[in-house]
């Protein structure tokens, strides 16, 4: 899991990867929860990410955590996801 803050320190871009043989056990979900809690604690206003359109697992999780999801205007195969904290 990575959360990389921007220069203004009010938003951060995230990335989460779970090892293939550990997928589907709830780890991705827990990492998302930890990341959101950490972002709130750090006083971030939002968490953002870029997710491949075909990445149903991550997009479903984003929906469940209340992220806004939009197609990247520059690349239709990518979704811009954003959670206001
Ligand atoms: C996307 C990724 C991080 C998901 O991680 P994971 O550990 O396999 O996912 P989980 O097991 O936590 O969640 C899978 C499912 O359980 C659900 N779930 C897990 N824990 C839950 C809980 N406590 N409460 C409710 N739902 C839960 C999730 O919503 C999801 O539902 P579904 O697949 O049945 O629709 C993982 O597939 C991955 O590493 N992919 C490659 C890297 C990548 O694409 N990263 C995203 C770009 S940042």
PDB file of C-alpha atoms and ligand atoms in Angstrom:
ATOM      1  CA  UNK A   1       0.000   0.000   0.000  1.00  0.00           C
ATOM      2  CA  UNK A   2       1.265   3.487  -0.835  1.00  0.00           C
ATOM      3  CA  UNK A   3      -0.224   6.892  -0.138  1.00  0.00           C
ATOM      4  CA  UNK A   4       1.739   9.699  -1.787  1.00  0.00           C
ATOM      5  CA  UNK A   5       0.824  13.216  -0.712  1.00  0.00           C
ATOM      6  CA  UNK A   6       0.799  16.150  -3.134  1.00  0.00           C
ATOM      7  CA  UNK A   7       2.921  19.269  -2.689  1.00  0.00           C
ATOM      8  CA  UNK A   8       0.110  21.120  -0.896  1.00  0.00           C
ATOM      9  CA  UNK A   9      -0.206  18.159   1.492  1.00  0.00           C
ATOM     10  CA  UNK A  10      -3.998  18.182   1.254  1.00  0.00           C
ATOM     11  CA  UNK A  11      -4.509  15.208  -1.044  1.00  0.00           C
ATOM     12  CA  UNK A  12      -2.706  11.954  -1.777  1.00  0.00           C
ATOM     13  CA  UNK A  13      -2.608   9.358  -4.519  1.00  0.00           C
ATOM     14  CA  UNK A  14      -2.951   5.756  -3.414  1.00  0.00           C
ATOM     15  CA  UNK A  15      -1.917   2.378  -4.735  1.00  0.00           C
ATOM     16  CA  UNK A  16      -2.723  -1.009  -3.232  1.00  0.00           C
ATOM     17  CA  UNK A  17      -1.393  -4.368  -4.365  1.00  0.00           C
ATOM     18  CA  UNK A  18      -2.144  -7.708  -2.742  1.00  0.00           C
ATOM     19  CA  UNK A  19       0.038 -10.699  -3.601  1.00  0.00           C
ATOM     20  CA  UNK A  20      -1.813 -13.002  -6.001  1.00  0.00           C
ATOM     21  CA  UNK A  21      -2.046 -15.974  -3.635  1.00  0.00           C
ATOM     22  CA  UNK A  22      -3.463 -13.746  -0.852  1.00  0.00           C
ATOM     23  CA  UNK A  23      -6.177 -12.117  -2.966  1.00  0.00           C
ATOM     24  CA  UNK A  24      -9.825 -12.561  -2.055  1.00  0.00           C
ATOM     25  CA  UNK A  25      -9.224 -12.874   1.694  1.00  0.00           C
ATOM     26  CA  UNK A  26     -10.258  -9.378   2.702  1.00  0.00           C
ATOM     27  CA  UNK A  27      -6.741  -7.900   2.786  1.00  0.00           C
ATOM     28  CA  UNK A  28      -7.426  -5.308   0.068  1.00  0.00           C
ATOM     29  CA  UNK A  29     -10.527  -4.198   1.962  1.00  0.00           C
ATOM     30  CA  UNK A  30      -8.577  -3.862   5.226  1.00  0.00           C
ATOM     31  CA  UNK A  31      -5.785  -1.933   3.511  1.00  0.00           C
ATOM     32  CA  UNK A  32      -8.361   0.487   2.056  1.00  0.00           C
ATOM     33  CA  UNK A  33      -9.839   1.015   5.544  1.00  0.00           C
ATOM     34  CA  UNK A  34      -6.383   1.595   7.061  1.00  0.00           C
ATOM     35  CA  UNK A  35      -5.410   3.986   4.285  1.00  0.00           C
ATOM     36  CA  UNK A  36      -8.604   6.055   4.641  1.00  0.00           C
ATOM     37  CA  UNK A  37      -8.247   6.207   8.445  1.00  0.00           C
ATOM     38  CA  UNK A  38      -4.591   7.254   8.079  1.00  0.00           C
ATOM     39  CA  UNK A  39      -5.500   9.931   5.522  1.00  0.00           C
ATOM     40  CA  UNK A  40      -8.118  11.371   7.893  1.00  0.00           C
ATOM     41  CA  UNK A  41      -5.647  11.332  10.788  1.00  0.00           C
ATOM     42  CA  UNK A  42      -3.106  13.184   8.645  1.00  0.00           C
ATOM     43  CA  UNK A  43      -5.713  15.837   7.834  1.00  0.00           C
ATOM     44  CA  UNK A  44      -5.919  15.063   4.107  1.00  0.00           C
ATOM     45  CA  UNK A  45      -8.969  16.415   2.311  1.00  0.00           C
ATOM     46  CA  UNK A  46      -9.061  13.693  -0.305  1.00  0.00           C
ATOM     47  CA  UNK A  47      -7.538  10.457  -1.533  1.00  0.00           C
ATOM     48  CA  UNK A  48      -7.233   9.912  -5.275  1.00  0.00           C
ATOM     49  CA  UNK A  49      -6.190   7.177  -7.599  1.00  0.00           C
ATOM     50  CA  UNK A  50      -6.083   5.924 -11.166  1.00  0.00           C
ATOM     51  CA  UNK A  51      -7.651   2.515 -11.742  1.00  0.00           C
ATOM     52  CA  UNK A  52      -7.861   0.564 -14.982  1.00  0.00           C
ATOM     53  CA  UNK A  53     -11.420   0.439 -16.295  1.00  0.00           C
ATOM     54  CA  UNK A  54     -11.210  -3.373 -16.386  1.00  0.00           C
ATOM     55  CA  UNK A  55     -10.164  -3.594 -12.714  1.00  0.00           C
ATOM     56  CA  UNK A  56     -13.598  -4.575 -11.408  1.00  0.00           C
ATOM     57  CA  UNK A  57     -12.288  -5.664  -7.979  1.00  0.00           C
ATOM     58  CA  UNK A  58     -10.803  -2.251  -7.170  1.00  0.00           C
ATOM     59  CA  UNK A  59     -13.650  -0.245  -8.742  1.00  0.00           C
ATOM     60  CA  UNK A  60     -16.224  -2.261  -6.748  1.00  0.00           C
ATOM     61  CA  UNK A  61     -14.298  -1.570  -3.556  1.00  0.00           C
ATOM     62  CA  UNK A  62     -14.043   2.132  -4.422  1.00  0.00           C
ATOM     63  CA  UNK A  63     -17.831   2.254  -4.898  1.00  0.00           C
ATOM     64  CA  UNK A  64     -18.405   0.576  -1.550  1.00  0.00           C
ATOM     65  CA  UNK A  65     -16.102   3.055   0.211  1.00  0.00           C
ATOM     66  CA  UNK A  66     -17.942   5.992  -1.410  1.00  0.00           C
ATOM     67  CA  UNK A  67     -15.329   7.105  -3.952  1.00  0.00           C
ATOM     68  CA  UNK A  68     -16.462   9.213  -6.907  1.00  0.00           C
ATOM     69  CA  UNK A  69     -15.509   7.417 -10.123  1.00  0.00           C
ATOM     70  CA  UNK A  70     -15.028   9.176 -13.466  1.00  0.00           C
ATOM     71  CA  UNK A  71     -13.512   8.167 -16.790  1.00  0.00           C
ATOM     72  CA  UNK A  72     -10.152   9.860 -17.308  1.00  0.00           C
ATOM     73  CA  UNK A  73     -10.805  12.451 -20.054  1.00  0.00           C
ATOM     74  CA  UNK A  74      -7.365  11.750 -21.565  1.00  0.00           C
ATOM     75  CA  UNK A  75      -7.574   7.955 -21.498  1.00  0.00           C
ATOM     76  CA  UNK A  76     -10.886   6.064 -21.573  1.00  0.00           C
ATOM     77  CA  UNK A  77      -9.267   2.869 -20.260  1.00  0.00           C
ATOM     78  CA  UNK A  78      -8.523   4.568 -16.943  1.00  0.00           C
ATOM     79  CA  UNK A  79     -10.883   5.732 -14.191  1.00  0.00           C
ATOM     80  CA  UNK A  80     -10.055   8.609 -11.882  1.00  0.00           C
ATOM     81  CA  UNK A  81     -11.302   7.751  -8.403  1.00  0.00           C
ATOM     82  CA  UNK A  82     -11.580  10.242  -5.544  1.00  0.00           C
ATOM     83  CA  UNK A  83     -12.764  10.063  -1.975  1.00  0.00           C
ATOM     84  CA  UNK A  84     -13.425  13.306  -0.089  1.00  0.00           C
ATOM     85  CA  UNK A  85     -12.418  12.826   3.546  1.00  0.00           C
TER      86      UNK A  85
HETATM   87  C1  LIG B   1      -7.611  -4.925  -6.127  1.00  0.00           C
HETATM   88  C2  LIG B   1      -6.974  -5.707  -4.988  1.00  0.00           C
HETATM   89  C3  LIG B   1      -6.089  -4.770  -4.151  1.00  0.00           C
HETATM   90  C4  LIG B   1      -8.087  -6.301  -4.097  1.00  0.00           C
HETATM   91  O1  LIG B   1      -7.487  -6.966  -2.992  1.00  0.00           O
HETATM   92  P1  LIG B   1      -8.096  -8.318  -2.344  1.00  0.00           P
HETATM   93  O2  LIG B   1      -7.375  -8.557  -1.066  1.00  0.00           O
HETATM   94  O3  LIG B   1      -8.106  -9.408  -3.336  1.00  0.00           O
HETATM   95  O4  LIG B   1      -9.615  -7.896  -2.086  1.00  0.00           O
HETATM   96  P2  LIG B   1     -10.528  -8.312  -0.835  1.00  0.00           P
HETATM   97  O5  LIG B   1     -10.404  -9.769  -0.609  1.00  0.00           O
HETATM   98  O6  LIG B   1     -10.256  -7.426   0.325  1.00  0.00           O
HETATM   99  O7  LIG B   1     -11.971  -7.910  -1.345  1.00  0.00           O
HETATM  100  C5  LIG B   1     -12.577  -8.682  -2.312  1.00  0.00           C
HETATM  101  C6  LIG B   1     -14.059  -8.700  -2.057  1.00  0.00           C
HETATM  102  O8  LIG B   1     -14.435  -8.823  -0.705  1.00  0.00           O
HETATM  103  C7  LIG B   1     -15.239  -7.684  -0.276  1.00  0.00           C
HETATM  104  N1  LIG B   1     -14.894  -7.480   1.146  1.00  0.00           N
HETATM  105  C8  LIG B   1     -13.721  -7.825   1.720  1.00  0.00           C
HETATM  106  N2  LIG B   1     -13.750  -7.550   3.045  1.00  0.00           N
HETATM  107  C9  LIG B   1     -14.973  -7.017   3.303  1.00  0.00           C
HETATM  108  C10 LIG B   1     -15.600  -6.544   4.484  1.00  0.00           C
HETATM  109  N3  LIG B   1     -14.987  -6.568   5.685  1.00  0.00           N
HETATM  110  N4  LIG B   1     -16.843  -6.045   4.384  1.00  0.00           N
HETATM  111  C11 LIG B   1     -17.479  -6.027   3.204  1.00  0.00           C
HETATM  112  N5  LIG B   1     -16.936  -6.473   2.034  1.00  0.00           N
HETATM  113  C12 LIG B   1     -15.695  -6.968   2.087  1.00  0.00           C
HETATM  114  C13 LIG B   1     -14.868  -6.648  -1.227  1.00  0.00           C
HETATM  115  O9  LIG B   1     -15.828  -5.661  -1.409  1.00  0.00           O
HETATM  116  C14 LIG B   1     -14.760  -7.481  -2.501  1.00  0.00           C
HETATM  117  O10 LIG B   1     -16.017  -7.904  -2.939  1.00  0.00           O
HETATM  118  P3  LIG B   1     -16.289  -8.769  -4.269  1.00  0.00           P
HETATM  119  O11 LIG B   1     -14.991  -9.106  -4.898  1.00  0.00           O
HETATM  120  O12 LIG B   1     -17.000  -9.957  -3.766  1.00  0.00           O
HETATM  121  O13 LIG B   1     -17.126  -7.846  -5.131  1.00  0.00           O
HETATM  122  C15 LIG B   1      -6.133  -6.899  -5.546  1.00  0.00           C
HETATM  123  O14 LIG B   1      -6.934  -7.642  -6.428  1.00  0.00           O
HETATM  124  C16 LIG B   1      -4.849  -6.483  -6.248  1.00  0.00           C
HETATM  125  O15 LIG B   1      -3.779  -6.382  -5.644  1.00  0.00           O
HETATM  126  N6  LIG B   1      -4.929  -6.243  -7.570  1.00  0.00           N
HETATM  127  C17 LIG B   1      -3.740  -5.867  -8.345  1.00  0.00           C
HETATM  128  C18 LIG B   1      -3.299  -4.458  -8.054  1.00  0.00           C
HETATM  129  C19 LIG B   1      -4.379  -3.469  -8.367  1.00  0.00           C
HETATM  130  O16 LIG B   1      -5.123  -3.622  -9.319  1.00  0.00           O
HETATM  131  N7  LIG B   1      -4.463  -2.401  -7.547  1.00  0.00           N
HETATM  132  C20 LIG B   1      -5.484  -1.359  -7.755  1.00  0.00           C
HETATM  133  C21 LIG B   1      -4.914  -0.092  -8.301  1.00  0.00           C
HETATM  134  S1  LIG B   1      -4.433   0.959  -6.984  1.00  0.00           S
END
